Coordinates of C-alpha atoms in Angstrom, one line a residue:
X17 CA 79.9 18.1 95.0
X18 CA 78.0 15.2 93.8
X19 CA 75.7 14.8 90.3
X20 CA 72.4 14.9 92.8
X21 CA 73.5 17.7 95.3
X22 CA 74.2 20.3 91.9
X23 CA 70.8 19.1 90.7
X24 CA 69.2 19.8 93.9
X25 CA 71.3 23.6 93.8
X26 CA 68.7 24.7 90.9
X27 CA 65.3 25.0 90.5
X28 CA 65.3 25.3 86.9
X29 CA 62.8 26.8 84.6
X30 CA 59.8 26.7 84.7
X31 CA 57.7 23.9 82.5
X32 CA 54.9 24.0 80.1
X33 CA 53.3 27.2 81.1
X34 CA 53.8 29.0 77.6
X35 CA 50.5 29.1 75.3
X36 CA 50.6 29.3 71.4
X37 CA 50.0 32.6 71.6
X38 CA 52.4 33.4 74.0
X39 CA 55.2 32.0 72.0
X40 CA 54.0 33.9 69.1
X41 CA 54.1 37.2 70.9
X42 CA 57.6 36.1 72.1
X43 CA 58.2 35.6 67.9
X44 CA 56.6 38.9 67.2
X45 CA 57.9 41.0 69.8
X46 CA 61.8 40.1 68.8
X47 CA 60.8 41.2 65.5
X48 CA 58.7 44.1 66.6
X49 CA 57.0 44.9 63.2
X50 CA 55.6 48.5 64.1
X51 CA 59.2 49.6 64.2
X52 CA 60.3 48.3 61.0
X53 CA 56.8 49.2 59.8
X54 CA 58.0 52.7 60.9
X55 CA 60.8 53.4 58.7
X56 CA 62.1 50.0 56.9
X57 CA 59.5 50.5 53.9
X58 CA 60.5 54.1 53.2
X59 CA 64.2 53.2 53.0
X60 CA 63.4 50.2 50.8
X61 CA 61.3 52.6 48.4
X62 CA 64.9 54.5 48.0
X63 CA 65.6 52.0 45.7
X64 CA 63.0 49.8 44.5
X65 CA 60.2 52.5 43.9
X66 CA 56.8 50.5 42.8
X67 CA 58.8 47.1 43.7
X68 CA 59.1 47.9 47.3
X69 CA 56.5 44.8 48.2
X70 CA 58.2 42.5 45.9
X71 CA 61.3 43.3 48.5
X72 CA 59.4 42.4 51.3
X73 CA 57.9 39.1 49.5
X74 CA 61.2 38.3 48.4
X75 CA 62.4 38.8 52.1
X76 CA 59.8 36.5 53.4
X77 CA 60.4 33.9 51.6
X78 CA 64.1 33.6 52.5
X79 CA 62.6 34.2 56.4
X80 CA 60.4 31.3 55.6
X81 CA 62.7 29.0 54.2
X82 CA 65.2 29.7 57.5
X83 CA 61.8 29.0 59.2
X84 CA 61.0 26.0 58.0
X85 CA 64.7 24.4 59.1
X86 CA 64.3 25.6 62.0
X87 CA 61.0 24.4 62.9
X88 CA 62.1 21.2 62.0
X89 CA 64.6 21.2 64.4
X90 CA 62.3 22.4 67.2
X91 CA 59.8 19.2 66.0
X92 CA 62.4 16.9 66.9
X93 CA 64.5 18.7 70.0
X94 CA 62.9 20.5 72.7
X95 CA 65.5 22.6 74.6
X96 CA 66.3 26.4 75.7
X97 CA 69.6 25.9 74.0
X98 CA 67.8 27.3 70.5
X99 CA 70.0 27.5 67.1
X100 CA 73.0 26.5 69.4
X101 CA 71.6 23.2 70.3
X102 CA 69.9 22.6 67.2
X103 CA 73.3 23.0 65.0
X104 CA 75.3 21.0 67.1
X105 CA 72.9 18.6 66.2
X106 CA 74.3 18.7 62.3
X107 CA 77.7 20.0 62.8
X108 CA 79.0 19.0 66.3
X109 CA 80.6 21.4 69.0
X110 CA 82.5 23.9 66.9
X111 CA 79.7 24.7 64.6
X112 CA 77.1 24.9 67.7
X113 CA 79.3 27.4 69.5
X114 CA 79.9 29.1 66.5
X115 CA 76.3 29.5 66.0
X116 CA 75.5 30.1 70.1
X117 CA 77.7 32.7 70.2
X118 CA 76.5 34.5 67.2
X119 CA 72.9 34.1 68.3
X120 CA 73.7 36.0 71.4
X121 CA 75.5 38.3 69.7
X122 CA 72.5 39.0 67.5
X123 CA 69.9 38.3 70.3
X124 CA 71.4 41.2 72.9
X125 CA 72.5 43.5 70.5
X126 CA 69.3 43.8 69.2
X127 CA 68.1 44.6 72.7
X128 CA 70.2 47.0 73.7
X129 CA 69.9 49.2 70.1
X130 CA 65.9 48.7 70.5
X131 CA 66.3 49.9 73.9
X132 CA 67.4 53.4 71.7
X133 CA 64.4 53.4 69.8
X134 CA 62.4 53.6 73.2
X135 CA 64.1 56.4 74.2
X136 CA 63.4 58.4 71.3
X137 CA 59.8 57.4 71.3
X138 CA 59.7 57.9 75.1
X139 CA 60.8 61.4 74.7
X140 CA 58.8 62.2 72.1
X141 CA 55.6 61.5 73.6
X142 CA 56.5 63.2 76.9
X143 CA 57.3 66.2 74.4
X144 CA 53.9 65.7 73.2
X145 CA 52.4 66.1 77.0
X146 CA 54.4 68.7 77.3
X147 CA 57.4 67.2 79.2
X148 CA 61.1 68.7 78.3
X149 CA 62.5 65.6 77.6
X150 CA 65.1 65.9 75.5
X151 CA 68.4 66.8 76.7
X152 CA 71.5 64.1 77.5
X153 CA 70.2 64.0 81.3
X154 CA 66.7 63.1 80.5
X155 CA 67.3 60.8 77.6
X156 CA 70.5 59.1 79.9
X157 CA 67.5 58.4 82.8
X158 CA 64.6 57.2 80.1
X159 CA 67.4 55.0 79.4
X160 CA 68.1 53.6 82.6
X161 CA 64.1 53.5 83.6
X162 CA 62.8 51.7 80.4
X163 CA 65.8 49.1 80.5
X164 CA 65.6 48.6 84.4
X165 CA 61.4 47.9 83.4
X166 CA 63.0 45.3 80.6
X167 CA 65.4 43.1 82.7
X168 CA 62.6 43.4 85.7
X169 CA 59.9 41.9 83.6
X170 CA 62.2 38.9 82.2
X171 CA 63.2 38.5 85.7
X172 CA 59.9 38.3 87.3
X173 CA 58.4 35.5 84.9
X174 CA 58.6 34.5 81.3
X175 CA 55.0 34.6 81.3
X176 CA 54.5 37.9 82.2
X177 CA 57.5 38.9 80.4
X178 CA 55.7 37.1 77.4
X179 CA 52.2 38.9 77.8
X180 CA 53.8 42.3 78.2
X181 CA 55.3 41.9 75.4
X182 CA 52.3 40.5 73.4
X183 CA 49.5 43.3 74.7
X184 CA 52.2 45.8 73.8
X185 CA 53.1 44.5 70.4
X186 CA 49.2 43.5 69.7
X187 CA 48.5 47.2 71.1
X188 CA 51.3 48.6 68.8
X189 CA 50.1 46.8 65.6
X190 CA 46.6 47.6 65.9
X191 CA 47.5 51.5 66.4
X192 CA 49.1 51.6 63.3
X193 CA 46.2 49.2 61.4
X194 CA 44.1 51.7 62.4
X195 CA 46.1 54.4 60.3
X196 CA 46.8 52.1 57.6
X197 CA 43.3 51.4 57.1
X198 CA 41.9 55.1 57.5
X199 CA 44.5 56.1 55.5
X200 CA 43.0 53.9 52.3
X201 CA 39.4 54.5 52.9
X202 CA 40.9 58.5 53.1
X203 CA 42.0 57.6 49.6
X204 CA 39.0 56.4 47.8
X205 CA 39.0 55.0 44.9
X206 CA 42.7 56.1 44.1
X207 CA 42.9 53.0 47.3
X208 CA 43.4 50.6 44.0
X209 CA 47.3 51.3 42.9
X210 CA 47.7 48.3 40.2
X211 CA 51.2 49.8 39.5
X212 CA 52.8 48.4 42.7
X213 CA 51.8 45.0 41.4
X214 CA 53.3 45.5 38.0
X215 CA 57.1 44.6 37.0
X216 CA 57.0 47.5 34.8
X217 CA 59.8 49.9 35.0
X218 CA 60.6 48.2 38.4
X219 CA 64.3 47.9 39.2
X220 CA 65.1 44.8 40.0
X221 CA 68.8 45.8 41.5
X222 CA 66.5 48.0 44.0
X223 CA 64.2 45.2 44.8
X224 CA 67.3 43.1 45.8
X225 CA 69.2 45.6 47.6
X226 CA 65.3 46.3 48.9
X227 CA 65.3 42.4 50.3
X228 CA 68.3 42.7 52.3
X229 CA 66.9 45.4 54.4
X230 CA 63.5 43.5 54.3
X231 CA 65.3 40.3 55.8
X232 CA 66.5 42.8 58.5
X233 CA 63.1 43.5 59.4
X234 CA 62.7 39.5 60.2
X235 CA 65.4 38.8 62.8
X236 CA 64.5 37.1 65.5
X237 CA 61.6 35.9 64.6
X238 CA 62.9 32.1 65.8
X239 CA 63.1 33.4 69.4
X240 CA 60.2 31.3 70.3
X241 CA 62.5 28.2 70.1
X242 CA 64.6 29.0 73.0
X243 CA 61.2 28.2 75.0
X244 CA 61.8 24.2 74.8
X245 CA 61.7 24.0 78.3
X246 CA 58.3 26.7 79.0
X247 CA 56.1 26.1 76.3
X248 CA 53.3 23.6 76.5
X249 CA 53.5 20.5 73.5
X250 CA 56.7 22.6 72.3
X251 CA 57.6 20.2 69.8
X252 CA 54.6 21.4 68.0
X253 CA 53.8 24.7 69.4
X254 CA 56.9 26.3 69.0
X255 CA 57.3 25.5 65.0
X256 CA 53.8 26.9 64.4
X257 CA 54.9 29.8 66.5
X258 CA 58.1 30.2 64.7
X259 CA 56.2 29.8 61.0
X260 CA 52.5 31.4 61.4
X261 CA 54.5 34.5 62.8
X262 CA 56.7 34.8 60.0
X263 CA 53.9 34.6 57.8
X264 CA 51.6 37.2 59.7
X265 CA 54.5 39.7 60.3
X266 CA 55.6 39.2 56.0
X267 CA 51.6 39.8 55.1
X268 CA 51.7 42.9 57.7
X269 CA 54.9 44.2 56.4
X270 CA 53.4 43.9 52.4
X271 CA 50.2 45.9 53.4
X272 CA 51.6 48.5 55.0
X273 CA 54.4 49.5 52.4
X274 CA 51.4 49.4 50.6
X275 CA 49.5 51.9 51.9
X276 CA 52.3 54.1 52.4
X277 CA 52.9 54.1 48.9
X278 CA 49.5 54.2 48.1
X279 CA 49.2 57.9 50.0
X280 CA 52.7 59.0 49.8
X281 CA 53.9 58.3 46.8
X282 CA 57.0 59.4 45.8
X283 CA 57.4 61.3 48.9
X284 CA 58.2 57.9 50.7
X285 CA 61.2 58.2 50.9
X286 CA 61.6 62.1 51.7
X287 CA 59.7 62.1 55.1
X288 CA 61.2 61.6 58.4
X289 CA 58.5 59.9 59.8
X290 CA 56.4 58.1 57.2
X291 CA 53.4 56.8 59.7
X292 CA 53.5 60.6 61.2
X293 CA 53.3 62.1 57.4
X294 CA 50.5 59.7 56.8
X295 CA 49.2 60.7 59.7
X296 CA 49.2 64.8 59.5
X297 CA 48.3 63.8 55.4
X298 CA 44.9 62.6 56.1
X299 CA 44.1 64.8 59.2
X300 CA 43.4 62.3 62.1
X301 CA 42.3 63.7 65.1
X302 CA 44.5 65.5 67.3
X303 CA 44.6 63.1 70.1
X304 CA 45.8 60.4 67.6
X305 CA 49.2 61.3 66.9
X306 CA 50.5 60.9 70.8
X307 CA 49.0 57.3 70.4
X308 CA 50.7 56.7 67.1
X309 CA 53.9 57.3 69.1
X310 CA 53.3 55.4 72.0
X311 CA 52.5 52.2 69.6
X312 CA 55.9 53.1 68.3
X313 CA 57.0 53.3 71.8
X314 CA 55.8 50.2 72.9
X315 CA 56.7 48.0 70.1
X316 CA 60.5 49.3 70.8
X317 CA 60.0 48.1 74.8
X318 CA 59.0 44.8 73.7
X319 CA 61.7 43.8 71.7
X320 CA 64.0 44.7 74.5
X321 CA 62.2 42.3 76.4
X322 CA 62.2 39.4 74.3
X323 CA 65.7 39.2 73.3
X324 CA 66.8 39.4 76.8
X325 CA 64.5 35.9 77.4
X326 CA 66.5 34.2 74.4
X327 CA 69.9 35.6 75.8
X328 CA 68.8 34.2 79.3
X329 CA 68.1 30.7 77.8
X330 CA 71.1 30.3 75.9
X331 CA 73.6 31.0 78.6
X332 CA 71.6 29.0 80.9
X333 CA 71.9 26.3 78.6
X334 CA 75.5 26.6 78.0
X335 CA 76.1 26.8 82.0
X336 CA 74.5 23.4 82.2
X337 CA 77.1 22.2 80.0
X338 CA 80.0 24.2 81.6
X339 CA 80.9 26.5 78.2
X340 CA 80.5 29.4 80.5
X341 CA 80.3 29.3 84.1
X342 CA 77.9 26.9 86.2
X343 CA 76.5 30.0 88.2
X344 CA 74.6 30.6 85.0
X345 CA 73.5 27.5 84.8
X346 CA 71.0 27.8 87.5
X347 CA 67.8 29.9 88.2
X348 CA 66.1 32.1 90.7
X349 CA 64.2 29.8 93.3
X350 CA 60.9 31.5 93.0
X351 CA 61.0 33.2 89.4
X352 CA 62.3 30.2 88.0
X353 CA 64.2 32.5 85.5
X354 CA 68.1 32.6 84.5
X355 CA 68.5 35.8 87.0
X356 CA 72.0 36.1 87.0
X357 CA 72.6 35.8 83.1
X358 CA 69.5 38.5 83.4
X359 CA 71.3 40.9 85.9
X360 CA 74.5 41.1 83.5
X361 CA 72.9 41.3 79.8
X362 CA 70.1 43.8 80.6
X363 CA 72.9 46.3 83.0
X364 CA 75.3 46.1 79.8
X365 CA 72.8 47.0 77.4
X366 CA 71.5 50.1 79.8
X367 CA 75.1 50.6 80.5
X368 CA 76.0 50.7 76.4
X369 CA 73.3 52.9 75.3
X370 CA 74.3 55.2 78.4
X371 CA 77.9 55.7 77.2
X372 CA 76.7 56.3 73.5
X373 CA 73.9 59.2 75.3
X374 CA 76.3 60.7 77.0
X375 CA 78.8 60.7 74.0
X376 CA 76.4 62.9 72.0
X377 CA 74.9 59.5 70.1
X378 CA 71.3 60.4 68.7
X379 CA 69.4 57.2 70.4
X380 CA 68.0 56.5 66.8
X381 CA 71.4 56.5 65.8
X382 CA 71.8 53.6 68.6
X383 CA 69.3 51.9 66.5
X384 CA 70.8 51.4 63.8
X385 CA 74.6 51.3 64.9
X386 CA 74.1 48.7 67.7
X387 CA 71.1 47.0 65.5
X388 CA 73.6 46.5 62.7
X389 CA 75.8 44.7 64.6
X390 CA 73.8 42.2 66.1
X391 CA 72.4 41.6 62.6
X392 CA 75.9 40.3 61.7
X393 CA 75.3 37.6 64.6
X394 CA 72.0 36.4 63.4
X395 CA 73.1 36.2 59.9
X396 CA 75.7 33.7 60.7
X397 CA 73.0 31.9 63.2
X398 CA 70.8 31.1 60.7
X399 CA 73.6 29.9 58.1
X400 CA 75.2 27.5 60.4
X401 CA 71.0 26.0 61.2
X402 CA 71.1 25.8 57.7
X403 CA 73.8 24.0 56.7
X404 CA 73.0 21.8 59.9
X405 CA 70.0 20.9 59.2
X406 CA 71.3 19.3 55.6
X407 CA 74.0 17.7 57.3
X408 CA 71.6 15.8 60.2
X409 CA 68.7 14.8 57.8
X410 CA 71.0 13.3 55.5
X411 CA 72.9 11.6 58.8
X412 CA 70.0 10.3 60.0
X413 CA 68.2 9.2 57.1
X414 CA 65.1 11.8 56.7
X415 CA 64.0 13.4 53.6
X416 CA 66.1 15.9 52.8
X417 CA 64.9 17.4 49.6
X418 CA 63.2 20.7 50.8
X419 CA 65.6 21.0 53.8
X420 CA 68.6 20.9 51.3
X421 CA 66.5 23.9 48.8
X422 CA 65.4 25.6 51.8
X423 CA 68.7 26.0 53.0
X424 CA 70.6 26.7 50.0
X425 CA 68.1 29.4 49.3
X426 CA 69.0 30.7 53.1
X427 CA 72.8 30.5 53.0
X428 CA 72.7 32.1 49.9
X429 CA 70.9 35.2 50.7
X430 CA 72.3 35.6 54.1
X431 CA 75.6 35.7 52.0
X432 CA 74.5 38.3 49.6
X433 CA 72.7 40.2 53.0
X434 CA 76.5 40.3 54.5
X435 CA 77.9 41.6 51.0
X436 CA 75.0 43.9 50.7
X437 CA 76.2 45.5 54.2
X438 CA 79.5 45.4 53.2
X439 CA 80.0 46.4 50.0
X440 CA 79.7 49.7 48.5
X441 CA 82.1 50.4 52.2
X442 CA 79.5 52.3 54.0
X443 CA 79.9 55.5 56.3
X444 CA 81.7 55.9 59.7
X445 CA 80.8 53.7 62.0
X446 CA 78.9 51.4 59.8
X447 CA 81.9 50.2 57.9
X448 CA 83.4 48.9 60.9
X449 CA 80.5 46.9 62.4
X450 CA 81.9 43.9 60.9
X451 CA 85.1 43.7 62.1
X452 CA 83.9 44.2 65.6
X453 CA 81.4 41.5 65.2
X454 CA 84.5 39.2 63.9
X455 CA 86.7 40.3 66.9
X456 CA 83.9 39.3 69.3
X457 CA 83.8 36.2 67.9
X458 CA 87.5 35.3 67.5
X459 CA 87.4 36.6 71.7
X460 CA 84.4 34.0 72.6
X461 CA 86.6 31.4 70.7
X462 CA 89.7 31.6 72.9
X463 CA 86.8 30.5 75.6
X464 CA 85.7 27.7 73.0
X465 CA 89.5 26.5 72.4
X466 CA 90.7 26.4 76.2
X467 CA 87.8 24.2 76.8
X468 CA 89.2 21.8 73.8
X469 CA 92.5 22.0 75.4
X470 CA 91.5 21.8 79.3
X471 CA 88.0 20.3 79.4
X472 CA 87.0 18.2 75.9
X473 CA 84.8 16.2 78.0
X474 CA 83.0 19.7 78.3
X475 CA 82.6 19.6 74.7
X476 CA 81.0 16.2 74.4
X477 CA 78.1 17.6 76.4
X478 CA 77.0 20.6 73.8
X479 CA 73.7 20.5 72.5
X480 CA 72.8 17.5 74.3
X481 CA 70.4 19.5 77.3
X482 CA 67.0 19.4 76.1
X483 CA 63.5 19.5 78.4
X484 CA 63.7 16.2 79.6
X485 CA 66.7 16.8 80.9
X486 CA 66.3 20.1 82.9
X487 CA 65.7 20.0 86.6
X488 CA 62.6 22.4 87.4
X489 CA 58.6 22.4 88.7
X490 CA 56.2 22.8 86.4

């Protein structure tokens, strides 16, 4: 087949039809802040008490300086590719599928353990209408419903994918605002708590620990970056998408383990549900607490939805270049979306939490377990982007003093987040987490050294497909 008829065989992706906005929702719904908002605070209050915001402040920071690399990647190279392409920018073909595969590691299993997290919140609000859903049957259905929704919706369009995600994720937020909010005029004066802004008697080993479960609550927030292709003016757009999200989710994620302190205290860290405690604690109305869950809900669907875009765009990208097979290197004619990546990763994340339902796997158990995992793979992501972006400043001349602090502030902490996860060994099935995410690696390199072996001119072509390369109507 000739260069022009394989170009003529895809339709590829659609171009510049991604507002600011919408690439923000696409940052924000990876990250999906209601459900770390949900229970992230309280576990971080286990340790640091008063200095659980100084955890999340610290955590931002570190989010911020990963940010900041990464944005000044995405000023300079516009491509779907994301953290793959940019760090094969600074550290060649190894190091960018290094960092591809561990980005799609990170980006599905985030998917599929959110896709959990739905189920539990689906259930419970159909409990709340008065539904019986609970049982391995009903939860193994919600399962296959809410993730059939997912890999529809990033199928159909990134745009509407997009601005589901973003009216659910906007709806989500604002639910919970709205208890924050009632919850401190509830209080009164007693609203003022100086304490939490004191380093008195705070423990600074818990405010670390506290951090690494606060960085946690950050990943995927570069999602928007896989959007080189869709988003309008992306070599601007997407770093103030990837930045002023960070920022909004970090100032988000301060007040509300604010306000939780504020009206919990000390019982933080003893409720189940801390937004439903709040909730019973300051006697909203009745009708309240079934939209509480649904924001819950809701943020959950979303950040199926938008890691399954980023999962799409890589693999599209690396069938472009022939890593993976060219079939996935080509879109749907109408949709203008990576369909047949889509039609695999969204199955095998139903198809995973399935397996773990029907296994007797609480699906908030999934959540964490699967969640976990595909932490490992972002970790290493945003290392690699990192010590890449050093590596290419320095190659091609640019200033390089706040890239080279930035990232040694980044490689560092992702280092002591791995250690943290690590070390004390923690419980069955935790503690072997990591050694599944290294074998899934050291399987997607046997891929990565055939290609050496068999087809090096394969590997001359990584990370060089950007937007003005891709085939596609706008």
């Amino acid at each position: 087949m000739t260069q022009t008829a394989a170009r003529k065989a895809d339709a590829g992706l659609r171009e510049g039809v991604m507002s600011g906005p919408e690439l923000a929702a696409q940052a924000i719904a990876s990250i999906a802040p209601s459900a770390v908002i949900a229970f992230t605070a309280a576990s971080i209050f286990l340790g640091a008490g008063s200095g659980t915001i100084f955890a999340f402040l610290l955590a931002t920071i570190v989010i911020l300086c990963v940010g900041y690399i990464v944005s000044m990647f995405a000023r300079q190279h516009a491509s779907a590719g994301s953290l793959y392409t940019y760090v094969a920018k600074g550290l060649g073909p190894t190091g960018a599928f290094a960092a591809g595969v561990a980005l799609l590691i990170g980006s599905w299993g985030i998917a599929a353990g959110s896709l959990g997290g739905a189920v539990s919140y689906a259930s419970d609000l159909l409990q709340l209408f008065g539904v019986p859903a609970t049982g391995t049957v009903w939860l193994v259905a919600l399962a296959v419903v809410i993730g059939g929704l997912a890999t529809f919706f990033t199928i159909r369009g990134i745009r509407i994918s997009a601005r589901i995600s973003l009216v659910l994720e906007l709806l989500s937020v604002f639910i919970i605002l709205v208890l924050l909010i009632a919850a401190l005029v509830w209080l009164g004066p007693e609203a003022w708590d100086p304490t939490q802004f004191s380093f008195e008697g705070v423990p600074f080993q818990g405010v670390a620990a506290g951090m690494v479960l606060g960085i946690l609550g950050f990943v995927g927030f570069s999602s928007a970056d896989a959007l080189g292709r869709e988003a309008r003016n992306p070599h601007t757009a997407i770093p103030r998408a990837i930045m002023w999200s960070a920022v909004a989710v970090g100032v988000l994620y301060v007040f509300a383990a604010y306000t939780q302190i504020a009206v919990l205290g000390d019982e933080l860290g003893e409720v189940a549900s801390p937004l439903q405690a709040i909730n019973d604690r300051i006697g909203m109305p009745v009708w309240f607490a079934p939209v509480l869950v649904f924001g819950v809900a809701a943020s959950f669907f979303a950040v199926v939805v938008a890691p399954l875009n980023v999962v799409g765009r890589i693999l599209y990208v690396m069938g472009k270049e022939g890593v993976v097979a060219e079939r996935f290197g080509r879109t749907h004619e109408t949709h203008l979306t990576p369909h047949r990546v889509l039609l695999i990763a969204g199955p095998a994340a139903i198809a995973l939490d399935v397996i773990l339902l029907i296994s007797g796997t609480h699906p908030m158990d999934i959540v964490v377990w699967v969640d976990t995992y595909a932490t490992y793979g972002y970790m290493v992501a945003y290392a690699l982007v990192a010590v890449a972006g050093v590596v290419y400043t320095r190659r091609r001349g640019m200033r390089s003093g706040m890239i080279t602090v930035t990232a040694v502030v980044a490689v560092v902490a992702m280092a002591y987040v791995f250690f943290a996860n690590v070390w004390p060994i923690p419980a069955f099935p935790i503690n072997v987490l990591p050694y599944l995410f290294a074998a899934t690696m050291l399987l997607a390199f046997i891929r990565f050294w055939w290609l050496r072996a068999k087809r090096p001119e394969v590997l001359q072509r990584i990370g060089n497909t950007h937007t003005d390369m891709l085939e596609g109507v706008g």
